[in-house]
Amino acid sequence: MATETVSPACTGSSLLQPISEIINLPLDQVNFVVCQLCALLTAFWFRLYLHPKRSSPFIRHVVATLLGLYFALFCFGWYALHFLVQSGLTYGIMILTGVEHMHKYCLVVALGYLSFCQITRVYVFDYGMYSADFTGPMMVITQKITSLAFEIHDGRFIRREEHLTPGQKILAIRRMPSLLEYFSYNCNFMGILAGPTCSYNDYIAFIEGGTCCHRDFETSRKACGKVKGSEPSPNTVVVQKIATCFFSLMVFLLVCKVFPVERNIDDDFIANTPFYAQVVYLYLSMLTTRPKYYFVWTLADAINNAAGFGFNGYNLDGSPRWDLISNLRIQNIELATSFKVFLDNWNIQTAHWLKRVCYERCPYNPTAATFILSAMWHGAYPGYYLTFLTGIVVTLAARAVRHNVRPYFQCSPAHKLLYDVITWASTQIAICYTVVPFVLLSVGPSIKFYRSWCFSLHLGCVLLAVALPVKPRHLRLKDHQQPLVATDGNCNQKSKTT
């Protein structure tokens, strides 16, 4: 039975087919997990025996790239050639076109090639098969290609730094990468199967043995400067992340089948279950789908840390931080009290990519443009687009509520606690309601679910977004900058007086 189910869906090696039949898991998933575990062991060897003090950057680039391509071939077979084709096409664009429009061409070609592969996989081969397919790594490679193109544009075309944000200044690239550096960045064994995305400057600093501090954490940069020349061991944090992976995997395998998401659209369940019970079941069913993402992303983070990549300075208490390229913060996700907090801690590197490539650069309606780009990047399933279109409405409503209602609950600790409890429950239900089409994939089941809820959250969010006023983004940024200007003026006046 297992063989009949998994053989057509797997394009990689069949070496582990007996193990797949014994544990009754699809062969492509077994290949993926085994390759990631091999990558974890290889990462320790890479850090110890190919340390920057012992080997040249050239050797580290070559070994990381060849190992990455081998793991890709083992998992996906000849489909892994798409990784090289996509990377090669965009590198040619970077070389042949001018830096003025290079980033736009690379975005269109990389995203277009990814979309073509996703559409053919979904509508030609295995619609509805939610498996480990070759377009998953291509999604990460697309992020790296486009990020690199925008960073080269910022570094080589925009000469005046005042035109760049502080983050763009740090990420800007002044030199065109060599072909080896480019393929090493895209296809290294640490991130080719599950990412996460990282900046090119951070990756090169890791390969060459340099130091880097994350641009998003000011406290980390200050702490990083306190301890120079130190190289803490990642072993402790890797063990902790592996333990998190194991726990997440056990929860997913044992609990996920108890609360199937499809029951939310079962006719008998809808007809005979009180609405409050449907709400509780929705939360539990969507809660049990998250551990598989916790497992995949935490394991990928552990692999990079084991290789020595991901050090992010020190905390104020002196403990090392290994979250430079972490993709999620589980506690913040489960305790999120706003839609924004949830998104800021879920798939973090993708959120950074969307912000730097689209949100910061889109002149009109950046929120809608960012959600649309995210839907296109995720794939061709209609459920993805329903999820992200719903996310636009929920985000606007959540922003309006926070700006207009939250100030009334800041007068006392009791009121703050009440506000946190209410917003936590509201956020979790809103997230579950929004993400159901993402899991169901198809239009029919997704609309059936929303119809069973009478599109209540859609209607409520539209009313809140229309009724509650929110300042435009450029005015909010101006209000935020005014206190800083006033503070600088006071400091200058004090300096003159002194």
GROMACS .gro file of C-alpha atoms in nm:
model
  498
    1MET     CA    1   0.000   0.000   0.000
    2ALA     CA    2   0.281   0.239   0.090
    3THR     CA    3   0.465   0.159  -0.232
    4GLU     CA    4   0.163   0.232  -0.447
    5THR     CA    5   0.115   0.567  -0.278
    6VAL     CA    6   0.466   0.705  -0.279
    7SER     CA    7   0.647   0.566  -0.581
    8PRO     CA    8   0.488   0.790  -0.846
    9ALA     CA    9   0.532   1.100  -0.634
   10CYS     CA   10   0.904   1.057  -0.565
   11THR     CA   11   1.158   1.151  -0.832
   12GLY     CA   12   1.468   1.103  -0.618
   13SER     CA   13   1.665   0.800  -0.510
   14SER     CA   14   1.478   0.478  -0.425
   15LEU     CA   15   1.760   0.354  -0.200
   16LEU     CA   16   1.551   0.416   0.113
   17GLN     CA   17   1.234   0.254  -0.023
   18PRO     CA   18   1.247  -0.036   0.232
   19ILE     CA   19   1.265   0.213   0.520
   20SER     CA   20   0.974   0.406   0.369
   21GLU     CA   21   0.762   0.089   0.361
   22ILE     CA   22   0.855  -0.009   0.716
   23ILE     CA   23   0.763   0.325   0.876
   24ASN     CA   24   0.476   0.387   0.630
   25LEU     CA   25   0.589   0.733   0.526
   26PRO     CA   26   0.625   0.867   0.170
   27LEU     CA   27   0.965   0.803   0.017
   28ASP     CA   28   1.022   1.170  -0.072
   29GLN     CA   29   0.976   1.269   0.292
   30VAL     CA   30   1.212   0.992   0.408
   31ASN     CA   31   1.474   1.108   0.158
   32PHE     CA   32   1.434   1.467   0.276
   33VAL     CA   33   1.472   1.386   0.647
   34VAL     CA   34   1.769   1.152   0.591
   35CYS     CA   35   1.947   1.411   0.376
   36GLN     CA   36   1.890   1.678   0.637
   37LEU     CA   37   2.029   1.452   0.910
   38CYS     CA   38   2.332   1.379   0.690
   39ALA     CA   39   2.369   1.752   0.631
   40LEU     CA   40   2.364   1.804   1.009
   41LEU     CA   41   2.652   1.559   1.060
   42THR     CA   42   2.836   1.706   0.762
   43ALA     CA   43   2.795   2.054   0.907
   44PHE     CA   44   2.990   1.956   1.221
   45TRP     CA   45   3.268   1.816   1.001
   46PHE     CA   46   3.262   2.128   0.785
   47ARG     CA   47   3.306   2.355   1.087
   48LEU     CA   48   3.583   2.149   1.247
   49TYR     CA   49   3.793   2.035   0.950
   50LEU     CA   50   3.722   2.307   0.693
   51HIS     CA   51   3.738   2.597   0.932
   52PRO     CA   52   3.837   2.930   0.772
   53LYS     CA   53   4.166   2.914   0.962
   54ARG     CA   54   4.246   2.575   0.808
   55SER     CA   55   4.116   2.604   0.451
   56SER     CA   56   4.073   2.871   0.189
   57PRO     CA   57   3.738   3.025   0.090
   58PHE     CA   58   3.773   2.852  -0.249
   59ILE     CA   59   3.777   2.506  -0.088
   60ARG     CA   60   3.486   2.590   0.140
   61HIS     CA   61   3.282   2.720  -0.155
   62VAL     CA   62   3.353   2.411  -0.368
   63VAL     CA   63   3.277   2.159  -0.093
   64ALA     CA   64   2.958   2.336   0.019
   65THR     CA   65   2.830   2.356  -0.340
   66LEU     CA   66   2.910   1.997  -0.441
   67LEU     CA   67   2.754   1.855  -0.125
   68GLY     CA   68   2.444   2.066  -0.179
   69LEU     CA   69   2.401   1.945  -0.536
   70TYR     CA   70   2.449   1.584  -0.426
   71PHE     CA   71   2.176   1.612  -0.161
   72ALA     CA   72   1.948   1.777  -0.418
   73LEU     CA   73   2.005   1.497  -0.670
   74PHE     CA   74   1.940   1.233  -0.404
   75CYS     CA   75   1.608   1.394  -0.307
   76PHE     CA   76   1.475   1.512  -0.643
   77GLY     CA   77   1.668   1.331  -0.917
   78TRP     CA   78   1.707   1.514  -1.246
   79TYR     CA   79   1.455   1.779  -1.131
   80ALA     CA   80   1.746   1.927  -0.933
   81LEU     CA   81   1.878   2.058  -1.265
   82HIS     CA   82   1.611   2.326  -1.240
   83PHE     CA   83   1.814   2.477  -0.955
   84LEU     CA   84   2.112   2.521  -1.186
   85VAL     CA   85   1.904   2.647  -1.477
   86GLN     CA   86   1.725   2.909  -1.267
   87SER     CA   87   2.051   3.024  -1.108
   88GLY     CA   88   2.236   3.026  -1.440
   89LEU     CA   89   1.971   3.229  -1.622
   90THR     CA   90   1.964   3.499  -1.359
   91TYR     CA   91   2.343   3.514  -1.330
   92GLY     CA   92   2.356   3.575  -1.704
   93ILE     CA   93   2.108   3.860  -1.660
   94MET     CA   94   2.326   4.011  -1.387
   95ILE     CA   95   2.632   3.996  -1.614
   96LEU     CA   96   2.475   4.111  -1.941
   97THR     CA   97   2.232   4.381  -1.827
   98GLY     CA   98   2.307   4.708  -1.655
   99VAL     CA   99   2.272   4.746  -1.280
  100GLU     CA  100   1.999   5.008  -1.324
  101HIS     CA  101   1.728   4.753  -1.416
  102MET     CA  102   1.901   4.425  -1.335
  103HIS     CA  103   1.704   4.369  -1.013
  104LYS     CA  104   1.370   4.400  -1.196
  105TYR     CA  105   1.471   4.155  -1.469
  106CYS     CA  106   1.598   3.905  -1.214
  107LEU     CA  107   1.277   3.929  -1.013
  108VAL     CA  108   1.061   3.867  -1.321
  109VAL     CA  109   1.274   3.579  -1.457
  110ALA     CA  110   1.334   3.403  -1.123
  111LEU     CA  111   0.971   3.434  -1.012
  112GLY     CA  112   0.845   3.344  -1.360
  113TYR     CA  113   1.060   3.031  -1.380
  114LEU     CA  114   0.948   2.930  -1.031
  115SER     CA  115   0.582   2.986  -1.122
  116PHE     CA  116   0.621   2.780  -1.441
  117CYS     CA  117   0.761   2.486  -1.243
  118GLN     CA  118   0.491   2.518  -0.978
  119ILE     CA  119   0.209   2.530  -1.233
  120THR     CA  120   0.335   2.228  -1.424
  121ARG     CA  121   0.384   2.029  -1.103
  122VAL     CA  122   0.039   2.115  -0.969
  123TYR     CA  123  -0.177   2.092  -1.280
  124VAL     CA  124   0.017   1.835  -1.484
  125PHE     CA  125   0.161   1.593  -1.231
  126ASP     CA  126   0.019   1.575  -0.880
  127TYR     CA  127  -0.254   1.825  -0.793
  128GLY     CA  128  -0.333   1.804  -0.424
  129MET     CA  129  -0.016   1.612  -0.332
  130TYR     CA  130   0.123   1.817  -0.045
  131SER     CA  131   0.467   1.655  -0.059
  132ALA     CA  132   0.834   1.746  -0.051
  133ASP     CA  133   0.867   1.853  -0.416
  134PHE     CA  134   1.150   2.014  -0.608
  135THR     CA  135   0.983   2.357  -0.616
  136GLY     CA  136   1.036   2.394  -0.241
  137PRO     CA  137   1.413   2.452  -0.273
  138MET     CA  138   1.346   2.669  -0.578
  139MET     CA  139   1.138   2.900  -0.360
  140VAL     CA  140   1.442   2.960  -0.136
  141ILE     CA  141   1.673   3.001  -0.438
  142THR     CA  142   1.429   3.257  -0.581
  143GLN     CA  143   1.455   3.457  -0.260
  144LYS     CA  144   1.835   3.445  -0.271
  145ILE     CA  145   1.854   3.541  -0.638
  146THR     CA  146   1.622   3.840  -0.606
  147SER     CA  147   1.774   3.955  -0.277
  148LEU     CA  148   2.121   3.945  -0.430
  149ALA     CA  149   2.005   4.138  -0.738
  150PHE     CA  150   1.847   4.414  -0.530
  151GLU     CA  151   2.154   4.432  -0.305
  152ILE     CA  152   2.386   4.464  -0.606
  153HIS     CA  153   2.159   4.736  -0.745
  154ASP     CA  154   2.174   4.922  -0.413
  155GLY     CA  155   2.550   4.892  -0.391
  156ARG     CA  156   2.657   4.958  -0.750
  157PHE     CA  157   2.389   5.185  -0.898
  158ILE     CA  158   2.266   5.403  -0.611
  159ARG     CA  159   2.571   5.610  -0.528
  160ARG     CA  160   2.417   5.837  -0.266
  161GLU     CA  161   2.365   5.647   0.057
  162GLU     CA  162   2.096   5.884   0.182
  163HIS     CA  163   1.867   5.722  -0.076
  164LEU     CA  164   1.896   5.389   0.107
  165THR     CA  165   1.745   5.275   0.434
  166PRO     CA  166   1.987   5.177   0.714
  167GLY     CA  167   1.924   4.810   0.641
  168GLN     CA  168   1.984   4.854   0.270
  169LYS     CA  169   2.314   5.030   0.339
  170ILE     CA  170   2.441   4.730   0.535
  171LEU     CA  171   2.321   4.477   0.278
  172ALA     CA  172   2.444   4.670  -0.029
  173ILE     CA  173   2.700   4.478  -0.241
  174ARG     CA  174   2.980   4.673  -0.409
  175ARG     CA  175   3.139   4.383  -0.602
  176MET     CA  176   2.984   4.140  -0.847
  177PRO     CA  177   3.005   3.783  -0.709
  178SER     CA  178   3.206   3.524  -0.900
  179LEU     CA  179   3.024   3.228  -1.052
  180LEU     CA  180   3.149   2.997  -0.776
  181GLU     CA  181   3.043   3.236  -0.501
  182TYR     CA  182   2.704   3.273  -0.666
  183PHE     CA  183   2.633   2.899  -0.690
  184SER     CA  184   2.772   2.840  -0.343
  185TYR     CA  185   2.534   3.101  -0.204
  186ASN     CA  186   2.234   2.946  -0.383
  187CYS     CA  187   2.311   2.574  -0.361
  188ASN     CA  188   2.520   2.510  -0.048
  189PHE     CA  189   2.439   2.192   0.143
  190MET     CA  190   2.328   2.378   0.456
  191GLY     CA  191   2.032   2.549   0.294
  192ILE     CA  192   1.953   2.392  -0.043
  193LEU     CA  193   1.671   2.167   0.085
  194ALA     CA  194   1.493   2.388   0.337
  195GLY     CA  195   1.675   2.719   0.355
  196PRO     CA  196   1.658   2.949   0.531
  197THR     CA  197   1.733   3.253   0.318
  198CYS     CA  198   2.026   3.465   0.429
  199SER     CA  199   2.192   3.777   0.298
  200TYR     CA  200   2.486   3.737   0.061
  201ASN     CA  201   2.713   3.947   0.282
  202ASP     CA  202   2.640   3.727   0.584
  203TYR     CA  203   2.711   3.410   0.386
  204ILE     CA  204   3.040   3.539   0.244
  205ALA     CA  205   3.147   3.653   0.592
  206PHE     CA  206   3.078   3.298   0.717
  207ILE     CA  207   3.275   3.136   0.434
  208GLU     CA  208   3.572   3.371   0.467
  209GLY     CA  209   3.575   3.370   0.845
  210GLY     CA  210   3.461   3.730   0.893
  211THR     CA  211   3.222   3.864   1.154
  212CYS     CA  212   2.878   4.003   1.095
  213CYS     CA  213   2.601   4.134   1.315
  214HIS     CA  214   2.237   4.128   1.221
  215ARG     CA  215   2.096   4.454   1.093
  216ASP     CA  216   1.760   4.403   1.267
  217PHE     CA  217   1.885   4.393   1.624
  218GLU     CA  218   2.056   4.700   1.761
  219THR     CA  219   2.120   4.538   2.100
  220SER     CA  220   2.290   4.249   1.924
  221ARG     CA  221   2.524   4.484   1.740
  222LYS     CA  222   2.619   4.659   2.064
  223ALA     CA  223   2.678   4.329   2.241
  224CYS     CA  224   2.869   4.195   1.943
  225GLY     CA  225   3.113   4.478   1.973
  226LYS     CA  226   3.186   4.396   2.337
  227VAL     CA  227   3.339   4.055   2.264
  228LYS     CA  228   3.579   4.073   1.972
  229GLY     CA  229   3.762   3.777   1.829
  230SER     CA  230   3.557   3.522   2.021
  231GLU     CA  231   3.399   3.222   1.852
  232PRO     CA  232   3.149   3.047   2.078
  233SER     CA  233   3.061   2.683   2.022
  234PRO     CA  234   2.716   2.617   1.874
  235ASN     CA  235   2.692   2.266   2.020
  236THR     CA  236   2.458   2.355   2.305
  237VAL     CA  237   2.211   2.547   2.093
  238VAL     CA  238   2.221   2.276   1.823
  239VAL     CA  239   2.128   2.012   2.081
  240GLN     CA  240   1.844   2.233   2.203
  241LYS     CA  241   1.712   2.281   1.850
  242ILE     CA  242   1.736   1.908   1.774
  243ALA     CA  243   1.532   1.840   2.089
  244THR     CA  244   1.273   2.091   1.965
  245CYS     CA  245   1.268   1.912   1.628
  246PHE     CA  246   1.210   1.575   1.791
  247PHE     CA  247   0.929   1.705   2.011
  248SER     CA  248   0.764   1.882   1.715
  249LEU     CA  249   0.784   1.569   1.501
  250MET     CA  250   0.629   1.354   1.774
  251VAL     CA  251   0.345   1.601   1.826
  252PHE     CA  252   0.275   1.615   1.455
  253LEU     CA  253   0.276   1.237   1.405
  254LEU     CA  254   0.067   1.162   1.713
  255VAL     CA  255  -0.183   1.449   1.725
  256CYS     CA  256  -0.233   1.566   1.367
  257LYS     CA  257  -0.454   1.271   1.272
  258VAL     CA  258  -0.672   1.329   1.579
  259PHE     CA  259  -0.780   1.673   1.453
  260PRO     CA  260  -0.794   1.659   1.072
  261VAL     CA  261  -0.847   1.998   0.911
  262GLU     CA  262  -1.092   1.848   0.659
  263ARG     CA  263  -1.345   1.792   0.936
  264ASN     CA  264  -1.407   2.167   0.945
  265ILE     CA  265  -1.593   2.130   0.614
  266ASP     CA  266  -1.771   1.802   0.693
  267ASP     CA  267  -2.147   1.841   0.646
  268ASP     CA  268  -2.241   1.644   0.959
  269PHE     CA  269  -1.989   1.838   1.167
  270ILE     CA  270  -2.121   2.173   1.043
  271ALA     CA  271  -2.487   2.076   1.092
  272ASN     CA  272  -2.463   1.910   1.434
  273THR     CA  273  -2.186   2.101   1.612
  274PRO     CA  274  -2.252   2.427   1.800
  275PHE     CA  275  -2.066   2.725   1.661
  276TYR     CA  276  -1.848   2.771   1.971
  277ALA     CA  277  -1.736   2.407   1.938
  278GLN     CA  278  -1.655   2.467   1.571
  279VAL     CA  279  -1.437   2.760   1.676
  280VAL     CA  280  -1.249   2.547   1.931
  281TYR     CA  281  -1.202   2.263   1.683
  282LEU     CA  282  -1.077   2.507   1.417
  283TYR     CA  283  -0.811   2.631   1.657
  284LEU     CA  284  -0.703   2.278   1.758
  285SER     CA  285  -0.695   2.145   1.402
  286MET     CA  286  -0.484   2.434   1.275
  287LEU     CA  287  -0.262   2.422   1.585
  288THR     CA  288  -0.163   2.063   1.504
  289THR     CA  289  -0.050   2.157   1.152
  290ARG     CA  290   0.223   2.390   1.277
  291PRO     CA  291   0.468   2.134   1.430
  292LYS     CA  292   0.573   2.006   1.086
  293TYR     CA  293   0.691   2.357   1.001
  294TYR     CA  294   0.858   2.383   1.342
  295PHE     CA  295   1.040   2.059   1.266
  296VAL     CA  296   1.161   2.151   0.917
  297TRP     CA  297   1.268   2.508   0.992
  298THR     CA  298   1.431   2.434   1.329
  299LEU     CA  299   1.628   2.145   1.178
  300ALA     CA  300   1.744   2.370   0.894
  301ASP     CA  301   1.852   2.632   1.148
  302ALA     CA  302   2.039   2.368   1.349
  303ILE     CA  303   2.228   2.255   1.037
  304ASN     CA  304   2.351   2.607   0.968
  305ASN     CA  305   2.445   2.658   1.332
  306ALA     CA  306   2.636   2.328   1.340
  307ALA     CA  307   2.843   2.456   1.046
  308GLY     CA  308   2.917   2.776   1.239
  309PHE     CA  309   2.671   2.996   1.050
  310GLY     CA  310   2.410   3.197   1.236
  311PHE     CA  311   2.601   3.357   1.523
  312ASN     CA  312   2.434   3.687   1.603
  313GLY     CA  313   2.641   3.839   1.880
  314TYR     CA  314   2.571   3.815   2.251
  315ASN     CA  315   2.275   3.883   2.474
  316LEU     CA  316   2.307   4.140   2.751
  317ASP     CA  317   2.379   3.857   2.996
  318GLY     CA  318   2.677   3.744   2.785
  319SER     CA  319   2.517   3.431   2.638
  320PRO     CA  320   2.572   3.379   2.264
  321ARG     CA  321   2.286   3.422   2.019
  322TRP     CA  322   2.247   3.185   1.726
  323ASP     CA  323   1.938   3.335   1.564
  324LEU     CA  324   2.090   3.529   1.274
  325ILE     CA  325   1.897   3.325   1.016
  326SER     CA  326   1.633   3.161   1.239
  327ASN     CA  327   1.301   3.123   1.063
  328LEU     CA  328   1.060   3.123   1.355
  329ARG     CA  329   1.015   3.192   1.725
  330ILE     CA  330   0.771   2.932   1.854
  331GLN     CA  331   0.682   3.098   2.184
  332ASN     CA  332   0.608   3.432   2.019
  333ILE     CA  333   0.393   3.258   1.759
  334GLU     CA  334   0.178   3.068   2.007
  335LEU     CA  335   0.140   3.372   2.236
  336ALA     CA  336   0.096   3.635   1.964
  337THR     CA  337  -0.151   3.909   2.055
  338SER     CA  338  -0.171   4.065   1.708
  339PHE     CA  339  -0.168   3.957   1.346
  340LYS     CA  340   0.156   4.150   1.293
  341VAL     CA  341   0.335   3.981   1.583
  342PHE     CA  342   0.238   3.641   1.445
  343LEU     CA  343   0.365   3.726   1.096
  344ASP     CA  344   0.684   3.882   1.235
  345ASN     CA  345   0.775   3.553   1.407
  346TRP     CA  346   0.654   3.307   1.141
  347ASN     CA  347   0.881   3.233   0.844
  348ILE     CA  348   1.097   3.525   0.949
  349GLN     CA  349   1.345   3.520   0.663
  350THR     CA  350   1.066   3.519   0.405
  351ALA     CA  351   0.910   3.815   0.583
  352HIS     CA  352   1.245   3.997   0.565
  353TRP     CA  353   1.269   3.916   0.194
  354LEU     CA  354   0.918   4.046   0.124
  355LYS     CA  355   0.991   4.361   0.320
  356ARG     CA  356   1.319   4.438   0.143
  357VAL     CA  357   1.215   4.343  -0.207
  358CYS     CA  358   0.856   4.469  -0.211
  359TYR     CA  359   0.721   4.652   0.095
  360GLU     CA  360   1.002   4.907   0.129
  361ARG     CA  361   1.016   4.975  -0.245
  362CYS     CA  362   0.654   4.968  -0.359
  363PRO     CA  363   0.527   5.327  -0.398
  364TYR     CA  364   0.155   5.241  -0.391
  365ASN     CA  365  -0.036   5.016  -0.150
  366PRO     CA  366   0.266   4.818  -0.029
  367THR     CA  367   0.060   4.592   0.201
  368ALA     CA  368  -0.154   4.455  -0.083
  369ALA     CA  369   0.146   4.426  -0.315
  370THR     CA  370   0.341   4.232  -0.053
  371PHE     CA  371   0.060   3.982   0.007
  372ILE     CA  372   0.014   3.930  -0.369
  373LEU     CA  373   0.388   3.870  -0.418
  374SER     CA  374   0.380   3.625  -0.127
  375ALA     CA  375   0.091   3.434  -0.285
  376MET     CA  376   0.270   3.417  -0.624
  377TRP     CA  377   0.588   3.296  -0.456
  378HIS     CA  378   0.411   3.024  -0.255
  379GLY     CA  379   0.266   2.850  -0.557
  380ALA     CA  380  -0.021   2.785  -0.795
  381TYR     CA  381  -0.280   2.642  -0.558
  382PRO     CA  382  -0.589   2.869  -0.546
  383GLY     CA  383  -0.605   2.829  -0.168
  384TYR     CA  384  -0.284   3.027  -0.133
  385TYR     CA  385  -0.440   3.326  -0.303
  386LEU     CA  386  -0.755   3.305  -0.089
  387THR     CA  387  -0.538   3.299   0.221
  388PHE     CA  388  -0.330   3.602   0.126
  389LEU     CA  389  -0.625   3.804  -0.001
  390THR     CA  390  -0.796   3.738   0.331
  391GLY     CA  391  -0.472   3.834   0.503
  392ILE     CA  392  -0.482   4.180   0.346
  393VAL     CA  393  -0.824   4.252   0.498
  394VAL     CA  394  -0.731   4.106   0.837
  395THR     CA  395  -0.407   4.306   0.848
  396LEU     CA  396  -0.583   4.635   0.775
  397ALA     CA  397  -0.849   4.563   1.037
  398ALA     CA  398  -0.593   4.460   1.300
  399ARG     CA  399  -0.394   4.777   1.236
  400ALA     CA  400  -0.705   4.991   1.273
  401VAL     CA  401  -0.808   4.821   1.599
  402ARG     CA  402  -0.460   4.853   1.746
  403HIS     CA  403  -0.433   5.225   1.666
  404ASN     CA  404  -0.782   5.314   1.789
  405VAL     CA  405  -0.862   5.071   2.071
  406ARG     CA  406  -0.533   4.979   2.235
  407PRO     CA  407  -0.467   5.322   2.398
  408TYR     CA  408  -0.780   5.281   2.614
  409PHE     CA  409  -0.637   4.966   2.775
  410GLN     CA  410  -0.298   5.107   2.876
  411CYS     CA  411  -0.409   5.281   3.194
  412SER     CA  412  -0.349   4.991   3.435
  413PRO     CA  413  -0.190   4.643   3.445
  414ALA     CA  414  -0.533   4.482   3.478
  415HIS     CA  415  -0.660   4.653   3.165
  416LYS     CA  416  -0.343   4.556   2.976
  417LEU     CA  417  -0.387   4.193   3.080
  418LEU     CA  418  -0.750   4.198   2.967
  419TYR     CA  419  -0.648   4.349   2.634
  420ASP     CA  420  -0.376   4.086   2.588
  421VAL     CA  421  -0.616   3.798   2.659
  422ILE     CA  422  -0.880   3.931   2.419
  423THR     CA  423  -0.631   4.007   2.142
  424TRP     CA  424  -0.458   3.669   2.186
  425ALA     CA  425  -0.785   3.481   2.136
  426SER     CA  426  -0.887   3.707   1.847
  427THR     CA  427  -0.547   3.673   1.679
  428GLN     CA  428  -0.539   3.294   1.702
  429ILE     CA  429  -0.889   3.257   1.559
  430ALA     CA  430  -0.816   3.511   1.284
  431ILE     CA  431  -0.496   3.326   1.189
  432CYS     CA  432  -0.675   2.990   1.178
  433TYR     CA  433  -0.964   3.135   0.976
  434THR     CA  434  -0.722   3.293   0.730
  435VAL     CA  435  -0.498   2.990   0.684
  436VAL     CA  436  -0.765   2.723   0.625
  437PRO     CA  437  -0.752   2.766   0.241
  438PHE     CA  438  -0.372   2.739   0.261
  439VAL     CA  439  -0.416   2.386   0.397
  440LEU     CA  440  -0.721   2.281   0.192
  441LEU     CA  441  -0.554   2.412  -0.129
  442SER     CA  442  -0.867   2.405  -0.352
  443VAL     CA  443  -1.130   2.674  -0.407
  444GLY     CA  444  -1.439   2.460  -0.346
  445PRO     CA  445  -1.354   2.333   0.004
  446SER     CA  446  -1.219   2.676   0.105
  447ILE     CA  447  -1.535   2.861  -0.001
  448LYS     CA  448  -1.743   2.592   0.171
  449PHE     CA  449  -1.560   2.661   0.496
  450TYR     CA  450  -1.599   3.036   0.469
  451ARG     CA  451  -1.966   2.993   0.381
  452SER     CA  452  -2.018   2.781   0.695
  453TRP     CA  453  -1.889   3.081   0.891
  454CYS     CA  454  -2.106   3.317   0.679
  455PHE     CA  455  -1.786   3.501   0.580
  456SER     CA  456  -1.816   3.661   0.924
  457LEU     CA  457  -1.449   3.749   0.968
  458HIS     CA  458  -1.428   3.898   0.619
  459LEU     CA  459  -1.729   4.120   0.681
  460GLY     CA  460  -1.617   4.219   1.029
  461CYS     CA  461  -1.266   4.311   0.915
  462VAL     CA  462  -1.396   4.519   0.625
  463LEU     CA  463  -1.627   4.711   0.859
  464LEU     CA  464  -1.345   4.773   1.109
  465ALA     CA  465  -1.101   4.883   0.840
  466VAL     CA  466  -1.355   5.127   0.698
  467ALA     CA  467  -1.499   5.257   1.026
  468LEU     CA  468  -1.177   5.308   1.225
  469PRO     CA  469  -0.940   5.574   1.089
  470VAL     CA  470  -0.572   5.500   1.040
  471LYS     CA  471  -0.311   5.747   0.921
  472PRO     CA  472  -0.141   5.669   0.589
  473ARG     CA  473   0.197   5.501   0.614
  474HIS     CA  474   0.403   5.805   0.515
  475LEU     CA  475   0.233   6.016   0.784
  476ARG     CA  476   0.296   5.750   1.049
  477LEU     CA  477   0.662   5.743   0.953
  478LYS     CA  478   0.676   6.122   0.969
  479ASP     CA  479   0.521   6.124   1.318
  480HIS     CA  480   0.769   5.860   1.426
  481GLN     CA  481   1.065   6.062   1.300
  482GLN     CA  482   0.960   6.393   1.456
  483PRO     CA  483   1.044   6.294   1.817
  484LEU     CA  484   1.385   6.176   1.698
  485VAL     CA  485   1.449   6.510   1.527
  486ALA     CA  486   1.338   6.697   1.838
  487THR     CA  487   1.569   6.485   2.053
  488ASP     CA  488   1.864   6.552   1.823
  489GLY     CA  489   1.786   6.925   1.835
  490ASN     CA  490   1.787   6.925   2.214
  491CYS     CA  491   2.115   6.737   2.218
  492ASN     CA  492   2.273   6.986   1.977
  493GLN     CA  493   2.150   7.276   2.188
  494LYS     CA  494   2.300   7.123   2.501
  495SER     CA  495   2.628   7.070   2.318
  496LYS     CA  496   2.638   7.434   2.211
  497THR     CA  497   2.562   7.549   2.565
  498THR     CA  498   2.838   7.332   2.704
   0.00000   0.00000   0.00000
